[in-house]
């Protein structure tokens, strides 16, 4: 009999996770089902909905907006990376009845940048834009790669400063500030947009001086065509490399699949198929 998995969120119809996990299962010969389930907390509390799914025999869930913090609260044990992120995107229902929370977003981002794009993070000067849940979720994984430094820039500077302080460690300088302070700093090697500005069709007002010809400019958002942030980077520095967050999405899914099934799918192959699907369906 198949093992059941799902992604839960609100809204959820747009989710590409069922497609990605179906491709992983086909590729690795795993007998699983994976569906998208809408949880409307006005109708049923998040925790009650999750416990019901567990009782129905689900083995694990992915959790997306707006429930990553609720999933953190609900899990009885956490991986170190989920504990640090204070947010959970993967729930594992163990046979002894316990629910473990993990966060695979950082692993997905690093997998995409380092392994799929072939861009080494070690020794690089990183600029990360945004200080919300997504950025909080990936900082530990980026620091584990031993970059030269990390600068966090955010519209609300105080959030960037607080985040930098929380992740401060002796070996790697990490600092925070607003967008305007960036014009006083040298260009960065890796620039990651972790804001939701692209979802609104906007580009954070950062100075083009952050770009150099060999920068990798990464937008966590993905789309069938280059995002506004990727377009902005290419207008100001045509030689830089741009990349959207589809590989991060497939990478975090692969890490969840690994946690549930103990098998690592071929991420590059599935990313290629998902990209083709997204481009053809507009
Ligand atoms: N590819 C993937 O697998 C993946 C995974 C996770 C997230 N994401 C993406 O990451 C993005 C951020 O998600 P999140 O969960 O971190 O959201 P969030 O917690 O709501 O944080 C939003 C962030 O964006 C900033 N922001 C919003 N609108 C802005 C604007 N017009 N100009 C400048 N900054 C703006 C906010 O700044 P303030 O602090 O000033 O409000 C905050 O830093 C989303 O696009 C999401 O789709 C992608």
Short mmCIF file of C-alpha atoms and ligand atoms in Angstrom, two decimals:
data_model
loop_
_atom_site.label_atom_id
_atom_site.label_comp_id
_atom_site.label_asym_id
_atom_site.label_seq_id
_atom_site.Cartn_x
_atom_site.Cartn_y
_atom_site.Cartn_z
CA UNK A 1 0.00 0.00 0.00
CA UNK A 2 1.23 3.53 -0.82
CA UNK A 3 2.51 5.87 1.93
CA UNK A 4 0.72 9.21 1.97
CA UNK A 5 2.28 12.70 2.07
CA UNK A 6 0.94 16.18 1.35
CA UNK A 7 1.68 19.89 1.42
CA UNK A 8 -0.61 22.05 3.55
CA UNK A 9 -1.12 25.81 3.35
CA UNK A 10 -3.55 28.60 2.55
CA UNK A 11 -3.79 29.16 -0.41
CA UNK A 12 -2.39 25.93 -1.84
CA UNK A 13 -3.76 25.39 -5.36
CA UNK A 14 -0.67 27.05 -6.91
CA UNK A 15 1.75 24.65 -5.19
CA UNK A 16 4.24 22.80 -7.40
CA UNK A 17 5.13 20.38 -4.58
CA UNK A 18 2.75 17.59 -5.75
CA UNK A 19 4.37 17.67 -9.21
CA UNK A 20 7.88 17.68 -7.74
CA UNK A 21 7.24 14.77 -5.35
CA UNK A 22 5.46 12.76 -8.05
CA UNK A 23 8.58 13.15 -10.22
CA UNK A 24 10.85 12.17 -7.29
CA UNK A 25 8.71 9.07 -6.64
CA UNK A 26 8.74 8.02 -10.30
CA UNK A 27 12.48 8.54 -10.52
CA UNK A 28 13.31 6.56 -7.37
CA UNK A 29 10.56 3.90 -7.63
CA UNK A 30 8.95 4.93 -4.33
CA UNK A 31 5.31 3.95 -3.81
CA UNK A 32 3.85 7.19 -2.40
CA UNK A 33 0.97 9.59 -2.93
CA UNK A 34 1.41 13.34 -2.48
CA UNK A 35 -1.35 15.93 -2.66
CA UNK A 36 -2.01 19.58 -1.85
CA UNK A 37 -4.39 20.14 1.08
CA UNK A 38 -5.97 23.50 1.91
CA UNK A 39 -6.20 24.27 5.62
CA UNK A 40 -8.52 27.17 6.39
CA UNK A 41 -7.82 28.03 10.02
CA UNK A 42 -11.12 29.96 10.20
CA UNK A 43 -12.87 26.62 9.79
CA UNK A 44 -10.50 24.29 11.62
CA UNK A 45 -7.47 25.10 13.82
CA UNK A 46 -4.14 24.19 12.18
CA UNK A 47 -3.13 21.74 14.93
CA UNK A 48 -6.46 19.86 14.76
CA UNK A 49 -6.16 19.54 10.98
CA UNK A 50 -2.61 18.15 11.26
CA UNK A 51 -3.53 15.62 13.97
CA UNK A 52 -6.43 14.46 11.83
CA UNK A 53 -4.12 13.88 8.85
CA UNK A 54 -1.74 11.91 11.08
CA UNK A 55 -4.62 9.75 12.32
CA UNK A 56 -5.63 9.15 8.71
CA UNK A 57 -2.22 7.53 8.19
CA UNK A 58 -0.16 10.29 6.55
CA UNK A 59 3.58 9.75 7.11
CA UNK A 60 4.67 13.36 6.74
CA UNK A 61 3.71 16.82 5.50
CA UNK A 62 5.26 19.87 3.93
CA UNK A 63 4.02 23.12 5.42
CA UNK A 64 3.90 26.39 3.53
CA UNK A 65 2.58 29.91 4.15
CA UNK A 66 1.09 30.95 6.48
CA UNK A 67 1.66 27.97 8.79
CA UNK A 68 5.44 27.56 9.18
CA UNK A 69 5.41 29.09 12.67
CA UNK A 70 2.33 27.07 13.71
CA UNK A 71 4.12 23.92 12.52
CA UNK A 72 7.11 24.85 14.66
CA UNK A 73 4.81 25.18 17.70
CA UNK A 74 3.07 21.89 16.96
CA UNK A 75 6.17 19.71 16.48
CA UNK A 76 7.33 17.93 19.64
CA UNK A 77 10.97 17.66 18.56
CA UNK A 78 12.98 19.80 16.15
CA UNK A 79 16.13 19.47 14.12
CA UNK A 80 18.83 21.99 14.96
CA UNK A 81 18.18 23.91 11.73
CA UNK A 82 14.44 24.16 12.48
CA UNK A 83 15.22 25.27 16.03
CA UNK A 84 17.49 28.02 14.71
CA UNK A 85 15.00 29.10 12.03
CA UNK A 86 12.10 28.95 14.52
CA UNK A 87 10.01 27.76 11.56
CA UNK A 88 9.11 24.33 10.15
CA UNK A 89 8.40 23.39 6.53
CA UNK A 90 8.61 19.60 6.98
CA UNK A 91 6.76 17.42 9.50
CA UNK A 92 7.77 13.81 10.05
CA UNK A 93 5.22 11.51 11.72
CA UNK A 94 7.28 8.87 13.51
CA UNK A 95 5.93 5.37 14.20
CA UNK A 96 6.09 5.99 17.98
CA UNK A 97 3.53 8.80 17.56
CA UNK A 98 5.93 11.74 17.91
CA UNK A 99 5.94 14.61 15.41
CA UNK A 100 9.33 15.99 14.37
CA UNK A 101 9.75 19.40 12.73
CA UNK A 102 12.49 20.18 10.23
CA UNK A 103 13.30 23.14 7.99
CA UNK A 104 14.78 22.22 4.61
CA UNK A 105 14.69 25.68 2.95
CA UNK A 106 18.33 26.51 3.69
CA UNK A 107 19.55 23.14 2.45
CA UNK A 108 17.51 23.67 -0.74
CA UNK A 109 19.01 27.11 -1.35
CA UNK A 110 22.57 25.90 -0.81
CA UNK A 111 21.97 22.82 -2.99
CA UNK A 112 20.77 25.05 -5.82
CA UNK A 113 23.51 27.69 -5.62
CA UNK A 114 26.48 25.46 -4.82
CA UNK A 115 25.62 22.18 -6.56
CA UNK A 116 23.26 23.05 -9.42
CA UNK A 117 24.51 26.53 -10.35
CA UNK A 118 28.09 25.47 -9.48
CA UNK A 119 28.71 28.70 -7.55
CA UNK A 120 30.89 28.13 -4.46
CA UNK A 121 29.54 29.96 -1.40
CA UNK A 122 32.72 29.49 0.64
CA UNK A 123 34.81 32.65 0.79
CA UNK A 124 32.20 34.86 -0.94
CA UNK A 125 30.80 38.19 0.19
CA UNK A 126 27.05 37.73 0.46
CA UNK A 127 24.31 40.34 0.40
CA UNK A 128 20.91 39.04 1.46
CA UNK A 129 17.92 41.33 0.99
CA UNK A 130 14.98 40.88 3.35
CA UNK A 131 14.69 39.84 6.98
CA UNK A 132 11.49 37.80 7.01
CA UNK A 133 10.83 34.10 7.53
CA UNK A 134 12.60 32.97 4.36
CA UNK A 135 15.85 34.77 5.21
CA UNK A 136 15.70 33.62 8.82
CA UNK A 137 15.30 30.06 7.54
CA UNK A 138 18.39 30.05 5.29
CA UNK A 139 20.99 32.01 7.28
CA UNK A 140 22.39 29.03 9.18
CA UNK A 141 22.86 26.98 6.01
CA UNK A 142 24.65 29.91 4.33
CA UNK A 143 26.91 30.43 7.38
CA UNK A 144 27.73 26.70 7.41
CA UNK A 145 29.23 27.17 3.93
CA UNK A 146 31.85 29.54 5.41
CA UNK A 147 31.28 32.69 3.33
CA UNK A 148 33.68 35.64 3.82
CA UNK A 149 30.86 37.81 5.21
CA UNK A 150 27.09 38.34 5.16
CA UNK A 151 25.30 41.68 4.95
CA UNK A 152 21.53 41.72 5.55
CA UNK A 153 19.63 44.68 4.06
CA UNK A 154 15.96 45.23 4.76
CA UNK A 155 13.29 47.90 4.22
CA UNK A 156 12.78 47.88 8.00
CA UNK A 157 16.43 48.20 9.03
CA UNK A 158 15.81 47.20 12.66
CA UNK A 159 14.74 43.70 11.58
CA UNK A 160 17.98 43.25 9.60
CA UNK A 161 20.09 44.49 12.50
CA UNK A 162 18.30 42.18 14.97
CA UNK A 163 18.72 39.18 12.67
CA UNK A 164 22.42 39.88 12.16
CA UNK A 165 22.86 40.11 15.91
CA UNK A 166 21.07 36.82 16.47
CA UNK A 167 23.32 35.00 13.98
CA UNK A 168 26.54 36.78 14.96
CA UNK A 169 29.50 34.48 15.33
CA UNK A 170 33.18 35.18 15.67
CA UNK A 171 34.50 33.64 12.48
CA UNK A 172 32.17 35.23 9.91
CA UNK A 173 31.24 38.93 10.03
CA UNK A 174 27.48 39.43 9.71
CA UNK A 175 25.86 42.86 9.78
CA UNK A 176 22.51 44.46 9.01
CA UNK A 177 21.13 47.78 7.81
CA UNK A 178 18.83 49.55 5.40
CA UNK A 179 19.07 49.79 1.61
CA UNK A 180 20.73 53.23 1.43
CA UNK A 181 23.76 52.14 3.50
CA UNK A 182 24.64 49.69 0.70
CA UNK A 183 25.96 52.51 -1.53
CA UNK A 184 28.91 52.88 0.85
CA UNK A 185 29.90 49.20 0.57
CA UNK A 186 31.93 47.40 -2.13
CA UNK A 187 30.09 45.13 -4.60
CA UNK A 188 29.01 41.63 -3.50
CA UNK A 189 29.72 38.20 -5.01
CA UNK A 190 26.36 36.63 -4.17
CA UNK A 191 23.20 38.72 -3.89
CA UNK A 192 20.06 36.96 -2.71
CA UNK A 193 16.63 38.58 -2.81
CA UNK A 194 14.62 37.05 0.03
CA UNK A 195 11.90 39.72 0.07
CA UNK A 196 8.37 39.29 -1.20
CA UNK A 197 8.79 42.41 -3.40
CA UNK A 198 8.89 40.35 -6.63
CA UNK A 199 5.46 38.92 -5.76
CA UNK A 200 4.22 42.55 -5.94
CA UNK A 201 6.11 43.15 -9.21
CA UNK A 202 8.54 45.44 -7.35
CA UNK A 203 12.31 45.61 -6.92
CA UNK A 204 13.78 46.60 -3.53
CA UNK A 205 15.45 50.03 -3.97
CA UNK A 206 19.07 48.91 -3.67
CA UNK A 207 21.91 50.72 -5.47
CA UNK A 208 23.32 49.03 -8.61
CA UNK A 209 26.80 49.46 -7.07
CA UNK A 210 26.19 46.17 -5.19
CA UNK A 211 26.63 44.33 -8.52
CA UNK A 212 29.87 43.31 -10.22
CA UNK A 213 30.33 41.36 -13.48
CA UNK A 214 30.87 38.03 -11.70
CA UNK A 215 28.05 38.40 -9.16
CA UNK A 216 25.44 35.67 -8.90
CA UNK A 217 22.10 37.42 -8.43
CA UNK A 218 19.52 35.09 -6.95
CA UNK A 219 15.79 35.70 -6.47
CA UNK A 220 14.06 33.27 -4.10
CA UNK A 221 10.89 33.82 -6.09
CA UNK A 222 10.47 31.91 -9.35
CA UNK A 223 8.43 32.57 -12.47
CA UNK A 224 8.13 31.39 -16.11
CA UNK A 225 10.07 34.50 -17.17
CA UNK A 226 12.85 36.44 -15.37
CA UNK A 227 11.55 38.11 -12.20
CA UNK A 228 11.66 41.94 -11.85
CA UNK A 229 14.73 41.58 -9.62
CA UNK A 230 16.58 39.47 -12.19
CA UNK A 231 15.67 41.98 -14.91
CA UNK A 232 16.91 44.86 -12.77
CA UNK A 233 20.27 43.13 -12.22
CA UNK A 234 20.76 42.40 -15.91
CA UNK A 235 19.89 45.96 -16.90
CA UNK A 236 22.55 47.37 -14.58
CA UNK A 237 25.20 44.67 -14.94
CA UNK A 238 24.65 42.65 -18.14
CA UNK A 239 27.57 40.30 -17.36
CA UNK A 240 26.27 39.11 -13.99
CA UNK A 241 24.56 35.72 -13.66
CA UNK A 242 20.90 35.64 -12.61
CA UNK A 243 18.89 32.74 -11.24
CA UNK A 244 15.40 32.34 -9.80
CA UNK A 245 14.29 30.23 -6.83
CA UNK A 246 12.83 27.23 -8.64
CA UNK A 247 15.96 25.19 -7.87
CA UNK A 248 15.59 26.13 -4.19
CA UNK A 249 12.02 24.88 -4.27
CA UNK A 250 13.05 21.55 -5.82
CA UNK A 251 16.07 21.36 -3.50
CA UNK A 252 14.05 21.85 -0.31
CA UNK A 253 11.57 19.25 -1.56
CA UNK A 254 14.42 16.79 -2.18
CA UNK A 255 15.65 17.31 1.36
CA UNK A 256 12.12 16.62 2.71
CA UNK A 257 11.90 13.51 0.50
CA UNK A 258 15.23 12.38 1.97
CA UNK A 259 13.94 12.88 5.52
CA UNK A 260 10.83 10.79 4.80
CA UNK A 261 12.15 8.11 2.41
CA UNK A 262 15.94 8.05 3.09
CA UNK A 263 16.58 8.33 -0.64
CA UNK A 264 18.14 11.28 -2.45
CA UNK A 265 16.48 11.98 -5.80
CA UNK A 266 18.35 13.47 -8.76
CA UNK A 267 17.45 17.14 -8.26
CA UNK A 268 18.91 18.46 -11.54
CA UNK A 269 16.77 16.08 -13.57
CA UNK A 270 13.55 16.98 -11.74
CA UNK A 271 14.36 20.71 -11.85
CA UNK A 272 14.69 20.43 -15.61
CA UNK A 273 11.26 18.78 -15.88
CA UNK A 274 9.56 21.26 -13.53
CA UNK A 275 11.11 24.20 -15.40
CA UNK A 276 9.76 22.82 -18.67
CA UNK A 277 6.30 22.41 -17.12
CA UNK A 278 6.27 25.95 -15.67
CA UNK A 279 7.49 27.53 -18.90
CA UNK A 280 4.94 25.69 -21.05
CA UNK A 281 2.01 26.35 -18.72
CA UNK A 282 2.89 30.09 -18.49
N1 LIG B 1 12.01 29.22 -3.64
C1 LIG B 1 11.65 28.76 -2.45
O1 LIG B 1 11.67 27.55 -2.20
C2 LIG B 1 11.19 29.72 -1.38
C3 LIG B 1 11.08 29.28 -0.05
C4 LIG B 1 10.66 30.20 0.93
C5 LIG B 1 10.34 31.51 0.55
N2 LIG B 1 10.44 31.90 -0.76
C6 LIG B 1 10.10 33.30 -1.18
O2 LIG B 1 10.76 34.23 -0.34
C7 LIG B 1 10.03 35.45 -0.29
C8 LIG B 1 9.91 35.98 1.13
O3 LIG B 1 9.11 35.12 1.93
P1 LIG B 1 9.00 35.30 3.53
O4 LIG B 1 8.31 34.07 4.02
O5 LIG B 1 10.30 35.66 4.13
O6 LIG B 1 8.03 36.56 3.66
P2 LIG B 1 7.87 37.50 4.94
O7 LIG B 1 8.23 36.79 6.20
O8 LIG B 1 6.50 38.09 4.79
O9 LIG B 1 8.97 38.66 4.73
C9 LIG B 1 8.85 39.55 3.67
C10 LIG B 1 10.14 40.35 3.52
O10 LIG B 1 10.03 41.09 2.31
C11 LIG B 1 10.22 42.48 2.61
N3 LIG B 1 9.38 43.24 1.66
C12 LIG B 1 8.07 43.01 1.38
N4 LIG B 1 7.67 43.86 0.40
C13 LIG B 1 8.74 44.63 0.09
C14 LIG B 1 8.95 45.69 -0.84
N5 LIG B 1 7.97 46.14 -1.64
N6 LIG B 1 10.18 46.26 -0.91
C15 LIG B 1 11.17 45.82 -0.12
N7 LIG B 1 11.05 44.82 0.78
C16 LIG B 1 9.83 44.24 0.88
C17 LIG B 1 9.82 42.63 4.05
O11 LIG B 1 10.42 43.80 4.57
P3 LIG B 1 9.90 44.48 5.97
O12 LIG B 1 10.56 43.72 7.07
O13 LIG B 1 10.35 45.88 5.88
O14 LIG B 1 8.39 44.32 5.97
C18 LIG B 1 10.42 41.33 4.63
O15 LIG B 1 11.81 41.45 4.81
C19 LIG B 1 8.69 35.15 -0.98
O16 LIG B 1 8.75 35.68 -2.29
C20 LIG B 1 8.62 33.63 -1.03
O17 LIG B 1 7.87 33.18 -2.13
C21 LIG B 1 10.87 31.03 -1.73
#
